[in-house]
PDB file of C-alpha atoms and ligand atoms in Angstrom:
ATOM      1  CA  MET C   1     -31.687  86.967 -39.192  1.00 50.00           C
ATOM      2  CA  THR C   2     -27.960  87.096 -39.897  1.00 56.00           C
ATOM      3  CA  ASP C   3     -25.315  87.819 -37.245  1.00 78.00           C
ATOM      4  CA  THR C   4     -25.713  91.331 -35.872  1.00 91.00           C
ATOM      5  CA  PRO C   5     -24.621  93.283 -32.797  1.00 96.00           C
ATOM      6  CA  VAL C   6     -28.011  95.045 -32.684  1.00 98.00           C
ATOM      7  CA  PRO C   7     -30.402  93.807 -29.997  1.00 98.00           C
ATOM      8  CA  ASP C   8     -33.974  92.997 -30.961  1.00 98.00           C
ATOM      9  CA  VAL C   9     -36.946  94.548 -29.201  1.00 98.00           C
ATOM     10  CA  THR C  10     -39.957  92.237 -28.875  1.00 98.00           C
ATOM     11  CA  LEU C  11     -43.179  94.024 -29.750  1.00 98.00           C
ATOM     12  CA  ASN C  12     -46.570  93.439 -28.098  1.00 98.00           C
ATOM     13  CA  ASN C  13     -47.606  91.056 -30.906  1.00 98.00           C
ATOM     14  CA  GLY C  14     -44.536  88.858 -30.397  1.00 98.00           C
ATOM     15  CA  SER C  15     -42.649  90.051 -33.484  1.00 98.00           C
ATOM     16  CA  THR C  16     -39.160  91.502 -33.121  1.00 98.00           C
ATOM     17  CA  ILE C  17     -37.542  94.677 -34.447  1.00 98.00           C
ATOM     18  CA  PRO C  18     -33.835  95.601 -34.483  1.00 98.00           C
ATOM     19  CA  GLN C  19     -33.448  98.383 -31.920  1.00 99.00           C
ATOM     20  CA  LEU C  20     -31.201 100.439 -34.228  1.00 99.00           C
ATOM     21  CA  GLY C  21     -32.004 101.228 -37.854  1.00 99.00           C
ATOM     22  CA  ILE C  22     -31.563 104.008 -40.392  1.00 98.00           C
ATOM     23  CA  GLY C  23     -34.175 106.606 -41.317  1.00 98.00           C
ATOM     24  CA  VAL C  24     -34.481 107.972 -44.843  1.00 98.00           C
ATOM     25  CA  PHE C  25     -36.524 111.165 -44.324  1.00 98.00           C
ATOM     26  CA  GLN C  26     -35.220 113.811 -46.753  1.00 98.00           C
ATOM     27  CA  VAL C  27     -33.027 111.318 -48.598  1.00 98.00           C
ATOM     28  CA  PRO C  28     -33.486 112.232 -52.286  1.00 98.00           C
ATOM     29  CA  PRO C  29     -35.328 109.486 -54.195  1.00 98.00           C
ATOM     30  CA  GLU C  30     -32.463 109.048 -56.665  1.00 98.00           C
ATOM     31  CA  ASP C  31     -29.913 108.485 -53.862  1.00 98.00           C
ATOM     32  CA  THR C  32     -32.028 106.217 -51.684  1.00 98.00           C
ATOM     33  CA  ALA C  33     -31.161 102.798 -53.165  1.00 98.00           C
ATOM     34  CA  LYS C  34     -27.447 103.482 -52.788  1.00 98.00           C
ATOM     35  CA  ILE C  35     -27.729 104.788 -49.209  1.00 98.00           C
ATOM     36  CA  VAL C  36     -29.909 101.848 -48.164  1.00 98.00           C
ATOM     37  CA  ALA C  37     -27.505  99.353 -49.718  1.00 98.00           C
ATOM     38  CA  THR C  38     -24.599 101.115 -47.972  1.00 98.00           C
ATOM     39  CA  ALA C  39     -26.380 100.889 -44.620  1.00 98.00           C
ATOM     40  CA  LEU C  40     -27.191  97.209 -45.126  1.00 98.00           C
ATOM     41  CA  ASP C  41     -23.534  96.606 -46.008  1.00 98.00           C
ATOM     42  CA  VAL C  42     -22.471  98.304 -42.746  1.00 98.00           C
ATOM     43  CA  GLY C  43     -24.787  95.945 -40.850  1.00 98.00           C
ATOM     44  CA  TYR C  44     -28.075  97.809 -40.437  1.00 98.00           C
ATOM     45  CA  ARG C  45     -31.104  95.539 -40.858  1.00 98.00           C
ATOM     46  CA  HIS C  46     -33.905  98.059 -40.228  1.00 98.00           C
ATOM     47  CA  ILE C  47     -35.026 100.849 -42.573  1.00 98.00           C
ATOM     48  CA  ASP C  48     -37.594 103.520 -41.656  1.00 99.00           C
ATOM     49  CA  THR C  49     -39.358 105.195 -44.592  1.00 99.00           C
ATOM     50  CA  ALA C  50     -42.817 106.657 -45.330  1.00 99.00           C
ATOM     51  CA  ALA C  51     -45.057 107.279 -48.292  1.00 98.00           C
ATOM     52  CA  LEU C  52     -44.557 111.011 -47.655  1.00 98.00           C
ATOM     53  CA  TYR C  53     -40.751 110.672 -48.070  1.00 98.00           C
ATOM     54  CA  ASP C  54     -41.259 109.796 -51.726  1.00 98.00           C
ATOM     55  CA  ASN C  55     -38.426 107.256 -51.660  1.00 98.00           C
ATOM     56  CA  GLU C  56     -40.066 103.874 -51.016  1.00 99.00           C
ATOM     57  CA  GLU C  57     -39.039 102.719 -54.490  1.00 98.00           C
ATOM     58  CA  GLY C  58     -35.386 103.399 -53.655  1.00 98.00           C
ATOM     59  CA  VAL C  59     -35.739 101.577 -50.337  1.00 99.00           C
ATOM     60  CA  GLY C  60     -37.005  98.464 -52.109  1.00 98.00           C
ATOM     61  CA  GLN C  61     -34.279  98.700 -54.718  1.00 98.00           C
ATOM     62  CA  GLY C  62     -31.586  99.123 -52.049  1.00 98.00           C
ATOM     63  CA  VAL C  63     -32.805  96.033 -50.196  1.00 98.00           C
ATOM     64  CA  ARG C  64     -32.723  93.990 -53.421  1.00 98.00           C
ATOM     65  CA  ASP C  65     -29.292  95.394 -54.390  1.00 98.00           C
ATOM     66  CA  SER C  66     -27.884  94.353 -51.010  1.00 97.00           C
ATOM     67  CA  GLY C  67     -28.348  90.694 -51.898  1.00 97.00           C
ATOM     68  CA  LEU C  68     -29.886  90.046 -48.477  1.00 98.00           C
ATOM     69  CA  ALA C  69     -33.015  87.935 -48.181  1.00 98.00           C
ATOM     70  CA  ARG C  70     -36.197  89.984 -47.732  1.00 98.00           C
ATOM     71  CA  ASP C  71     -36.727  88.305 -44.360  1.00 98.00           C
ATOM     72  CA  ASP C  72     -33.365  89.587 -43.125  1.00 98.00           C
ATOM     73  CA  VAL C  73     -34.383  93.230 -43.346  1.00 98.00           C
ATOM     74  CA  PHE C  74     -37.028  94.991 -41.237  1.00 98.00           C
ATOM     75  CA  VAL C  75     -38.879  97.595 -43.314  1.00 99.00           C
ATOM     76  CA  THR C  76     -41.227 100.205 -41.863  1.00 99.00           C
ATOM     77  CA  THR C  77     -43.367 102.536 -43.938  1.00 99.00           C
ATOM     78  CA  LYS C  78     -46.181 104.920 -43.063  1.00 99.00           C
ATOM     79  CA  LEU C  79     -49.623 105.821 -44.303  1.00 98.00           C
ATOM     80  CA  GLY C  80     -49.509 109.456 -45.454  1.00 98.00           C
ATOM     81  CA  ASN C  81     -51.776 112.205 -44.153  1.00 98.00           C
ATOM     82  CA  PRO C  82     -53.908 112.608 -47.297  1.00 98.00           C
ATOM     83  CA  ASP C  83     -54.650 108.866 -47.253  1.00 98.00           C
ATOM     84  CA  GLN C  84     -56.495 108.513 -43.975  1.00 98.00           C
ATOM     85  CA  GLY C  85     -59.883 106.815 -44.146  1.00 97.00           C
ATOM     86  CA  ALA C  86     -60.836 103.211 -44.876  1.00 95.00           C
ATOM     87  CA  GLU C  87     -60.726 103.088 -48.664  1.00 94.00           C
ATOM     88  CA  ARG C  88     -57.930 105.574 -49.243  1.00 97.00           C
ATOM     89  CA  GLY C  89     -55.904 103.820 -46.566  1.00 98.00           C
ATOM     90  CA  LEU C  90     -56.134 100.468 -48.290  1.00 98.00           C
ATOM     91  CA  ALA C  91     -55.183 101.985 -51.661  1.00 98.00           C
ATOM     92  CA  ALA C  92     -52.240 103.789 -50.029  1.00 98.00           C
ATOM     93  CA  PHE C  93     -50.950 100.522 -48.601  1.00 98.00           C
ATOM     94  CA  GLU C  94     -51.192  98.770 -51.980  1.00 98.00           C
ATOM     95  CA  ARG C  95     -49.270 101.666 -53.546  1.00 98.00           C
ATOM     96  CA  SER C  96     -46.534 101.488 -50.900  1.00 99.00           C
ATOM     97  CA  LEU C  97     -46.107  97.747 -51.415  1.00 98.00           C
ATOM     98  CA  GLN C  98     -45.923  98.254 -55.140  1.00 98.00           C
ATOM     99  CA  LEU C  99     -43.299 101.001 -54.847  1.00 98.00           C
ATOM    100  CA  LEU C 100     -41.279  98.943 -52.392  1.00 99.00           C
ATOM    101  CA  GLY C 101     -41.597  95.919 -54.662  1.00 98.00           C
ATOM    102  CA  MET C 102     -42.462  93.826 -51.628  1.00 98.00           C
ATOM    103  CA  ASP C 103     -45.388  91.630 -50.687  1.00 98.00           C
ATOM    104  CA  TYR C 104     -45.378  92.642 -47.027  1.00 98.00           C
ATOM    105  CA  VAL C 105     -43.978  95.293 -44.712  1.00 99.00           C
ATOM    106  CA  ASP C 106     -42.657  94.531 -41.268  1.00 99.00           C
ATOM    107  CA  LEU C 107     -44.317  97.553 -39.708  1.00 99.00           C
ATOM    108  CA  TYR C 108     -46.986  99.924 -41.036  1.00 99.00           C
ATOM    109  CA  LEU C 109     -47.718 103.176 -39.193  1.00 99.00           C
ATOM    110  CA  ILE C 110     -50.325 105.936 -39.310  1.00 98.00           C
ATOM    111  CA  HIS C 111     -47.974 108.896 -39.835  1.00 98.00           C
ATOM    112  CA  TRP C 112     -49.935 111.570 -37.897  1.00 98.00           C
ATOM    113  CA  PRO C 113     -53.206 111.407 -35.927  1.00 98.00           C
ATOM    114  CA  LEU C 114     -54.698 114.590 -37.518  1.00 98.00           C
ATOM    115  CA  PRO C 115     -57.287 114.844 -34.715  1.00 98.00           C
ATOM    116  CA  GLY C 116     -59.177 117.629 -36.510  1.00 98.00           C
ATOM    117  CA  LYS C 117     -59.977 115.206 -39.339  1.00 98.00           C
ATOM    118  CA  ASP C 118     -61.094 112.540 -36.886  1.00 98.00           C
ATOM    119  CA  LEU C 119     -60.305 109.689 -39.255  1.00 98.00           C
ATOM    120  CA  TYR C 120     -57.615 107.852 -37.326  1.00 98.00           C
ATOM    121  CA  VAL C 121     -59.942 105.275 -35.730  1.00 98.00           C
ATOM    122  CA  GLU C 122     -61.429 104.387 -39.129  1.00 98.00           C
ATOM    123  CA  THR C 123     -57.915 104.313 -40.624  1.00 98.00           C
ATOM    124  CA  TRP C 124     -56.775 102.058 -37.812  1.00 98.00           C
ATOM    125  CA  GLN C 125     -59.522  99.551 -38.692  1.00 98.00           C
ATOM    126  CA  THR C 126     -57.965  99.282 -42.152  1.00 98.00           C
ATOM    127  CA  MET C 127     -54.557  98.768 -40.543  1.00 98.00           C
ATOM    128  CA  GLU C 128     -56.070  95.952 -38.464  1.00 98.00           C
ATOM    129  CA  LYS C 129     -57.245  94.245 -41.663  1.00 98.00           C
ATOM    130  CA  LEU C 130     -53.782  94.528 -43.211  1.00 98.00           C
ATOM    131  CA  TYR C 131     -52.363  93.026 -40.043  1.00 98.00           C
ATOM    132  CA  ALA C 132     -54.917  90.198 -40.068  1.00 98.00           C
ATOM    133  CA  ASP C 133     -54.097  89.284 -43.671  1.00 97.00           C
ATOM    134  CA  GLY C 134     -50.373  89.271 -42.868  1.00 98.00           C
ATOM    135  CA  ARG C 135     -49.288  91.948 -45.303  1.00 98.00           C
ATOM    136  CA  ALA C 136     -48.351  94.208 -42.399  1.00 98.00           C
ATOM    137  CA  ARG C 137     -46.546  92.011 -39.898  1.00 98.00           C
ATOM    138  CA  ALA C 138     -47.011  94.638 -37.214  1.00 99.00           C
ATOM    139  CA  ILE C 139     -49.008  97.882 -37.097  1.00 99.00           C
ATOM    140  CA  GLY C 140     -48.480 101.033 -35.128  1.00 99.00           C
ATOM    141  CA  VAL C 141     -48.863 104.773 -35.012  1.00 99.00           C
ATOM    142  CA  SER C 142     -46.730 107.893 -35.078  1.00 99.00           C
ATOM    143  CA  ASN C 143     -47.063 111.237 -33.343  1.00 98.00           C
ATOM    144  CA  PHE C 144     -49.976 109.984 -31.225  1.00 98.00           C
ATOM    145  CA  GLN C 145     -50.617 111.688 -27.898  1.00 98.00           C
ATOM    146  CA  PRO C 146     -51.888 109.773 -24.828  1.00 98.00           C
ATOM    147  CA  ASN C 147     -55.524 110.687 -25.570  1.00 98.00           C
ATOM    148  CA  HIS C 148     -55.218 109.322 -29.144  1.00 98.00           C
ATOM    149  CA  LEU C 149     -53.701 106.089 -27.851  1.00 98.00           C
ATOM    150  CA  ARG C 150     -56.415 105.712 -25.215  1.00 98.00           C
ATOM    151  CA  ARG C 151     -59.107 106.203 -27.815  1.00 98.00           C
ATOM    152  CA  LEU C 152     -57.643 103.379 -29.911  1.00 98.00           C
ATOM    153  CA  GLN C 153     -57.380 101.234 -26.799  1.00 97.00           C
ATOM    154  CA  ALA C 154     -61.085 101.801 -26.138  1.00 97.00           C
ATOM    155  CA  GLU C 155     -62.393 101.475 -29.707  1.00 97.00           C
ATOM    156  CA  ALA C 156     -60.003  99.122 -31.522  1.00 96.00           C
ATOM    157  CA  THR C 157     -59.207  95.417 -31.399  1.00 97.00           C
ATOM    158  CA  VAL C 158     -55.444  95.519 -31.921  1.00 98.00           C
ATOM    159  CA  LEU C 159     -53.262  97.803 -29.804  1.00 98.00           C
ATOM    160  CA  PRO C 160     -50.502  99.685 -31.714  1.00 98.00           C
ATOM    161  CA  ALA C 161     -47.166  97.868 -31.450  1.00 99.00           C
ATOM    162  CA  VAL C 162     -45.213 101.148 -31.493  1.00 99.00           C
ATOM    163  CA  ASN C 163     -45.669 104.894 -31.305  1.00 99.00           C
ATOM    164  CA  GLN C 164     -43.000 106.777 -33.267  1.00 99.00           C
ATOM    165  CA  VAL C 165     -42.549 110.254 -31.794  1.00 99.00           C
ATOM    166  CA  GLU C 166     -40.111 113.152 -31.753  1.00 99.00           C
ATOM    167  CA  LEU C 167     -37.645 112.356 -28.973  1.00 99.00           C
ATOM    168  CA  HIS C 168     -34.100 113.578 -28.277  1.00 98.00           C
ATOM    169  CA  PRO C 169     -32.099 114.796 -25.259  1.00 98.00           C
ATOM    170  CA  THR C 170     -33.821 118.211 -25.047  1.00 98.00           C
ATOM    171  CA  PHE C 171     -37.242 116.612 -25.643  1.00 98.00           C
ATOM    172  CA  THR C 172     -37.267 113.347 -23.754  1.00 98.00           C
ATOM    173  CA  GLN C 173     -41.044 112.780 -23.681  1.00 98.00           C
ATOM    174  CA  ALA C 174     -40.885 111.195 -20.214  1.00 98.00           C
ATOM    175  CA  PRO C 175     -44.667 111.332 -19.542  1.00 98.00           C
ATOM    176  CA  LEU C 176     -45.514 109.815 -22.953  1.00 98.00           C
ATOM    177  CA  ARG C 177     -42.885 107.078 -22.498  1.00 98.00           C
ATOM    178  CA  GLU C 178     -44.510 106.250 -19.174  1.00 98.00           C
ATOM    179  CA  VAL C 179     -47.897 105.878 -20.920  1.00 98.00           C
ATOM    180  CA  HIS C 180     -46.274 103.628 -23.541  1.00 98.00           C
ATOM    181  CA  GLN C 181     -44.826 101.452 -20.816  1.00 98.00           C
ATOM    182  CA  GLN C 182     -48.179 101.119 -19.077  1.00 98.00           C
ATOM    183  CA  MET C 183     -49.910 100.209 -22.345  1.00 98.00           C
ATOM    184  CA  GLY C 184     -47.217  97.853 -23.679  1.00 98.00           C
ATOM    185  CA  ILE C 185     -46.409 100.059 -26.687  1.00 98.00           C
ATOM    186  CA  ALA C 186     -42.773 100.363 -27.798  1.00 99.00           C
ATOM    187  CA  THR C 187     -41.263 103.855 -28.142  1.00 99.00           C
ATOM    188  CA  GLN C 188     -39.630 104.805 -31.426  1.00 99.00           C
ATOM    189  CA  ALA C 189     -37.618 108.050 -31.365  1.00 99.00           C
ATOM    190  CA  TRP C 190     -37.666 110.266 -34.431  1.00 98.00           C
ATOM    191  CA  ALA C 191     -35.114 113.056 -34.909  1.00 98.00           C
ATOM    192  CA  PRO C 192     -33.052 111.136 -32.330  1.00 98.00           C
ATOM    193  CA  ILE C 193     -30.158 113.588 -32.592  1.00 98.00           C
ATOM    194  CA  GLY C 194     -32.469 116.565 -33.036  1.00 98.00           C
ATOM    195  CA  GLN C 195     -31.722 116.618 -36.777  1.00 97.00           C
ATOM    196  CA  GLY C 196     -28.122 117.328 -35.818  1.00 97.00           C
ATOM    197  CA  ALA C 197     -28.824 120.191 -33.397  1.00 97.00           C
ATOM    198  CA  GLU C 198     -28.173 118.155 -30.244  1.00 98.00           C
ATOM    199  CA  LEU C 199     -24.646 117.284 -31.308  1.00 98.00           C
ATOM    200  CA  ASP C 200     -23.426 120.685 -30.108  1.00 97.00           C
ATOM    201  CA  ASN C 201     -24.841 120.259 -26.611  1.00 98.00           C
ATOM    202  CA  ALA C 202     -22.115 120.932 -24.019  1.00 98.00           C
ATOM    203  CA  THR C 203     -23.094 118.055 -21.688  1.00 98.00           C
ATOM    204  CA  VAL C 204     -23.154 115.601 -24.579  1.00 98.00           C
ATOM    205  CA  GLY C 205     -19.792 116.944 -25.738  1.00 98.00           C
ATOM    206  CA  GLU C 206     -18.243 116.563 -22.286  1.00 98.00           C
ATOM    207  CA  ILE C 207     -19.423 112.946 -22.006  1.00 98.00           C
ATOM    208  CA  ALA C 208     -18.284 112.168 -25.561  1.00 98.00           C
ATOM    209  CA  GLU C 209     -14.828 113.480 -24.860  1.00 98.00           C
ATOM    210  CA  ARG C 210     -14.556 111.563 -21.600  1.00 98.00           C
ATOM    211  CA  VAL C 211     -15.675 108.210 -23.067  1.00 98.00           C
ATOM    212  CA  GLY C 212     -13.730 108.716 -26.291  1.00 98.00           C
ATOM    213  CA  ARG C 213     -16.766 108.621 -28.598  1.00 98.00           C
ATOM    214  CA  THR C 214     -18.510 111.121 -30.856  1.00 98.00           C
ATOM    215  CA  PRO C 215     -21.533 113.146 -29.685  1.00 98.00           C
ATOM    216  CA  ALA C 216     -23.727 111.210 -32.151  1.00 98.00           C
ATOM    217  CA  GLN C 217     -22.589 107.885 -30.698  1.00 98.00           C
ATOM    218  CA  VAL C 218     -23.260 109.087 -27.150  1.00 99.00           C
ATOM    219  CA  ILE C 219     -26.791 110.189 -28.038  1.00 99.00           C
ATOM    220  CA  VAL C 220     -27.597 106.971 -29.927  1.00 99.00           C
ATOM    221  CA  ARG C 221     -26.261 104.985 -26.961  1.00 98.00           C
ATOM    222  CA  TRP C 222     -28.469 107.029 -24.575  1.00 99.00           C
ATOM    223  CA  HIS C 223     -31.536 106.121 -26.660  1.00 98.00           C
ATOM    224  CA  LEU C 224     -30.626 102.436 -26.671  1.00 98.00           C
ATOM    225  CA  GLN C 225     -30.000 102.361 -22.923  1.00 98.00           C
ATOM    226  CA  ILE C 226     -33.327 104.020 -22.078  1.00 98.00           C
ATOM    227  CA  GLY C 227     -35.065 101.461 -24.294  1.00 98.00           C
ATOM    228  CA  ASN C 228     -35.967 103.471 -27.385  1.00 99.00           C
ATOM    229  CA  ILE C 229     -35.991 102.078 -30.908  1.00 99.00           C
ATOM    230  CA  VAL C 230     -33.919 104.526 -32.924  1.00 98.00           C
ATOM    231  CA  PHE C 231     -32.994 105.222 -36.575  1.00 98.00           C
ATOM    232  CA  PRO C 232     -30.712 108.226 -37.080  1.00 98.00           C
ATOM    233  CA  LYS C 233     -30.563 109.495 -40.630  1.00 98.00           C
ATOM    234  CA  SER C 234     -27.388 110.185 -42.566  1.00 98.00           C
ATOM    235  CA  VAL C 235     -26.432 110.044 -46.231  1.00 98.00           C
ATOM    236  CA  THR C 236     -22.708 110.159 -45.448  1.00 98.00           C
ATOM    237  CA  PRO C 237     -21.140 106.684 -45.394  1.00 98.00           C
ATOM    238  CA  ALA C 238     -18.670 107.568 -42.609  1.00 98.00           C
ATOM    239  CA  ARG C 239     -21.551 108.813 -40.404  1.00 98.00           C
ATOM    240  CA  ILE C 240     -23.709 105.813 -41.275  1.00 98.00           C
ATOM    241  CA  GLU C 241     -20.842 103.688 -39.927  1.00 98.00           C
ATOM    242  CA  GLU C 242     -20.264 105.962 -36.945  1.00 98.00           C
ATOM    243  CA  ASN C 243     -23.915 105.805 -35.875  1.00 98.00           C
ATOM    244  CA  PHE C 244     -23.801 101.996 -35.996  1.00 98.00           C
ATOM    245  CA  ALA C 245     -20.560 101.645 -33.992  1.00 98.00           C
ATOM    246  CA  VAL C 246     -22.263 101.852 -30.614  1.00 98.00           C
ATOM    247  CA  PHE C 247     -22.234  98.277 -29.376  1.00 98.00           C
ATOM    248  CA  ASP C 248     -18.744  98.148 -27.857  1.00 97.00           C
ATOM    249  CA  PHE C 249     -19.259 100.689 -25.095  1.00 98.00           C
ATOM    250  CA  GLU C 250     -21.845 101.668 -22.489  1.00 98.00           C
ATOM    251  CA  LEU C 251     -22.758 104.881 -20.730  1.00 98.00           C
ATOM    252  CA  ASP C 252     -22.831 104.638 -16.962  1.00 98.00           C
ATOM    253  CA  ASP C 253     -26.072 105.415 -15.154  1.00 98.00           C
ATOM    254  CA  SER C 254     -24.995 108.911 -14.162  1.00 98.00           C
ATOM    255  CA  ASP C 255     -24.216 109.860 -17.767  1.00 98.00           C
ATOM    256  CA  VAL C 256     -27.585 108.483 -18.907  1.00 98.00           C
ATOM    257  CA  ALA C 257     -29.227 110.538 -16.147  1.00 98.00           C
ATOM    258  CA  SER C 258     -27.394 113.737 -17.061  1.00 98.00           C
ATOM    259  CA  ILE C 259     -28.468 113.407 -20.707  1.00 98.00           C
ATOM    260  CA  SER C 260     -32.065 112.732 -19.626  1.00 98.00           C
ATOM    261  CA  ALA C 261     -31.852 115.880 -17.457  1.00 98.00           C
ATOM    262  CA  LEU C 262     -31.281 117.997 -20.590  1.00 98.00           C
ATOM    263  CA  ASP C 263     -35.016 117.850 -21.269  1.00 98.00           C
ATOM    264  CA  ALA C 264     -36.317 121.352 -21.978  1.00 98.00           C
ATOM    265  CA  GLY C 265     -39.607 120.514 -23.683  1.00 98.00           C
ATOM    266  CA  ASN C 266     -37.865 121.457 -26.910  1.00 98.00           C
ATOM    267  CA  ARG C 267     -40.315 120.157 -29.527  1.00 98.00           C
ATOM    268  CA  THR C 268     -39.056 121.107 -32.999  1.00 97.00           C
ATOM    269  CA  GLY C 269     -41.736 119.484 -35.181  1.00 98.00           C
ATOM    270  CA  PRO C 270     -45.485 120.133 -35.297  1.00 98.00           C
ATOM    271  CA  ASP C 271     -47.618 119.689 -32.188  1.00 98.00           C
ATOM    272  CA  PRO C 272     -49.679 116.540 -32.940  1.00 98.00           C
ATOM    273  CA  ASP C 273     -52.718 117.981 -31.133  1.00 97.00           C
ATOM    274  CA  GLN C 274     -52.757 120.985 -33.475  1.00 96.00           C
ATOM    275  CA  PHE C 275     -51.450 119.511 -36.739  1.00 96.00           C
ATOM    276  CA  ASN C 276     -54.175 118.594 -39.198  1.00 95.00           C
TER     277      ASN C 276
HETATM  278  P1  LIG X   1     -31.919 112.905 -37.064  1.00 69.90           P
HETATM  279  O1  LIG X   1     -32.036 113.337 -35.654  1.00 69.90           O
HETATM  280  O2  LIG X   1     -31.663 111.489 -37.368  1.00 69.90           O
HETATM  281  O3  LIG X   1     -30.769 113.837 -37.688  1.00 69.90           O
HETATM  282  C1  LIG X   1     -30.354 113.671 -39.013  1.00 69.90           C
HETATM  283  C2  LIG X   1     -29.292 114.711 -39.358  1.00 69.90           C
HETATM  284  O4  LIG X   1     -28.231 114.671 -38.408  1.00 69.90           O
HETATM  285  C3  LIG X   1     -28.632 114.362 -40.696  1.00 69.90           C
HETATM  286  O5  LIG X   1     -29.259 115.038 -41.740  1.00 69.90           O
HETATM  287  C4  LIG X   1     -27.203 114.797 -40.515  1.00 69.90           C
HETATM  288  O6  LIG X   1     -27.091 116.135 -40.935  1.00 69.90           O
HETATM  289  C5  LIG X   1     -26.984 114.734 -39.048  1.00 69.90           C
HETATM  290  N1  LIG X   1     -26.148 113.569 -38.647  1.00 69.90           N
HETATM  291  C6  LIG X   1     -26.510 112.261 -38.637  1.00 69.90           C
HETATM  292  N2  LIG X   1     -25.529 111.502 -38.150  1.00 69.90           N
HETATM  293  C7  LIG X   1     -24.515 112.344 -37.855  1.00 69.90           C
HETATM  294  C8  LIG X   1     -23.222 112.149 -37.322  1.00 69.90           C
HETATM  295  N3  LIG X   1     -22.776 110.947 -36.977  1.00 69.90           N
HETATM  296  N4  LIG X   1     -22.446 113.255 -37.152  1.00 69.90           N
HETATM  297  C9  LIG X   1     -22.869 114.489 -37.483  1.00 69.90           C
HETATM  298  N5  LIG X   1     -24.100 114.733 -37.981  1.00 69.90           N
HETATM  299  C10 LIG X   1     -24.911 113.663 -38.165  1.00 69.90           C
HETATM  300  O7  LIG X   1     -33.207 113.470 -37.838  1.00 69.90           O
HETATM  301  P2  LIG X   1     -34.336 112.855 -38.777  1.00 69.90           P
HETATM  302  O8  LIG X   1     -33.807 112.385 -40.057  1.00 69.90           O
HETATM  303  O9  LIG X   1     -35.400 113.878 -38.820  1.00 69.90           O
HETATM  304  O10 LIG X   1     -34.909 111.619 -37.947  1.00 69.90           O
HETATM  305  C11 LIG X   1     -34.494 110.276 -38.167  1.00 69.90           C
HETATM  306  C12 LIG X   1     -35.563 109.477 -38.838  1.00 69.90           C
HETATM  307  O11 LIG X   1     -36.780 109.533 -38.085  1.00 69.90           O
HETATM  308  C13 LIG X   1     -35.992 110.026 -40.206  1.00 69.90           C
HETATM  309  O12 LIG X   1     -35.044 109.761 -41.214  1.00 69.90           O
HETATM  310  C14 LIG X   1     -37.313 109.325 -40.381  1.00 69.90           C
HETATM  311  O13 LIG X   1     -37.110 107.984 -40.756  1.00 69.90           O
HETATM  312  C15 LIG X   1     -37.884 109.425 -38.975  1.00 69.90           C
HETATM  313  N6  LIG X   1     -38.775 110.601 -38.813  1.00 69.90           N
HETATM  314  C16 LIG X   1     -40.108 110.368 -38.578  1.00 69.90           C
HETATM  315  C17 LIG X   1     -40.984 111.419 -38.412  1.00 69.90           C
HETATM  316  C18 LIG X   1     -42.418 111.125 -38.138  1.00 69.90           C
HETATM  317  O14 LIG X   1     -43.246 112.052 -38.139  1.00 69.90           O
HETATM  318  N7  LIG X   1     -42.793 109.896 -37.895  1.00 69.90           N
HETATM  319  C19 LIG X   1     -40.535 112.755 -38.497  1.00 69.90           C
HETATM  320  C20 LIG X   1     -39.167 112.972 -38.729  1.00 69.90           C
HETATM  321  C21 LIG X   1     -38.307 111.890 -38.877  1.00 69.90           C
END
């Protein structure tokens, strides 16, 4: 990897992931290549996409346009909900690779457990094959609850490297993070700034003013200091830069604690136990 201020997190299979990246949920397909290339120019080396975002092609194009070597960029994509199951899962992965124009992904995730469909164990077995043949360098899950993780632990061979879940100051997921820690699964935080809603929080604003940073920078810093892997989304170049400029300051322990204390169980996305 090239010179970067972003620390790596070592996953349970020994591979490493840059702790800060950029997410491209809701980035229009036609804008994606440009935004990805902009982010890579700023210094990001980790892109989080998904089949369901309909912009994998733009992600691949942006990586190629950046002029960086494929190995210098960490790319995550996700297996979409309609593609669970052994055969569909394999076909979905082939399609993602083709759209990305890549011969491997760094991390492949099951996007949602869909417990009512009861296909995630079978889907995971396909993920294990993709991992064994090296086309997914690491495999993980998203929106899994402790019971879904424990079922994989009991029935599967490979433990997920990460679980990507909704997580922001008013929804800190402390019990789930504890389970991750016990199982050796890294926590990835989606909607890290609550899709923008947490930027208006008074406590965050007070800390931001005191440390001379923006609310977004304070929240990203909080994620990094509590150990989350994080990829805020923006399509605005100035914000893409702002969200990356978080490696020349630190929050003190009391500020980290007061942000963690904002937890209000404020889930904004679907409940993974109910969503099918
Ligand atoms: P986010 O919390 O990153 O918020 C994004 C929004 O915040 C932007 O649209 C922008 O309006 C605003 N914003 C960003 N930076 C800002 C700044 N510096 N100042 C002011 N406003 C700013 O929300 P997200 O996009 O939902 O989550 C991030 C990424 O997580 C996604 O892009 C995607 O990659 C991933 N994600 C995964 C799942 C999943 O089910 N696995 C679900 C949602 C998102």
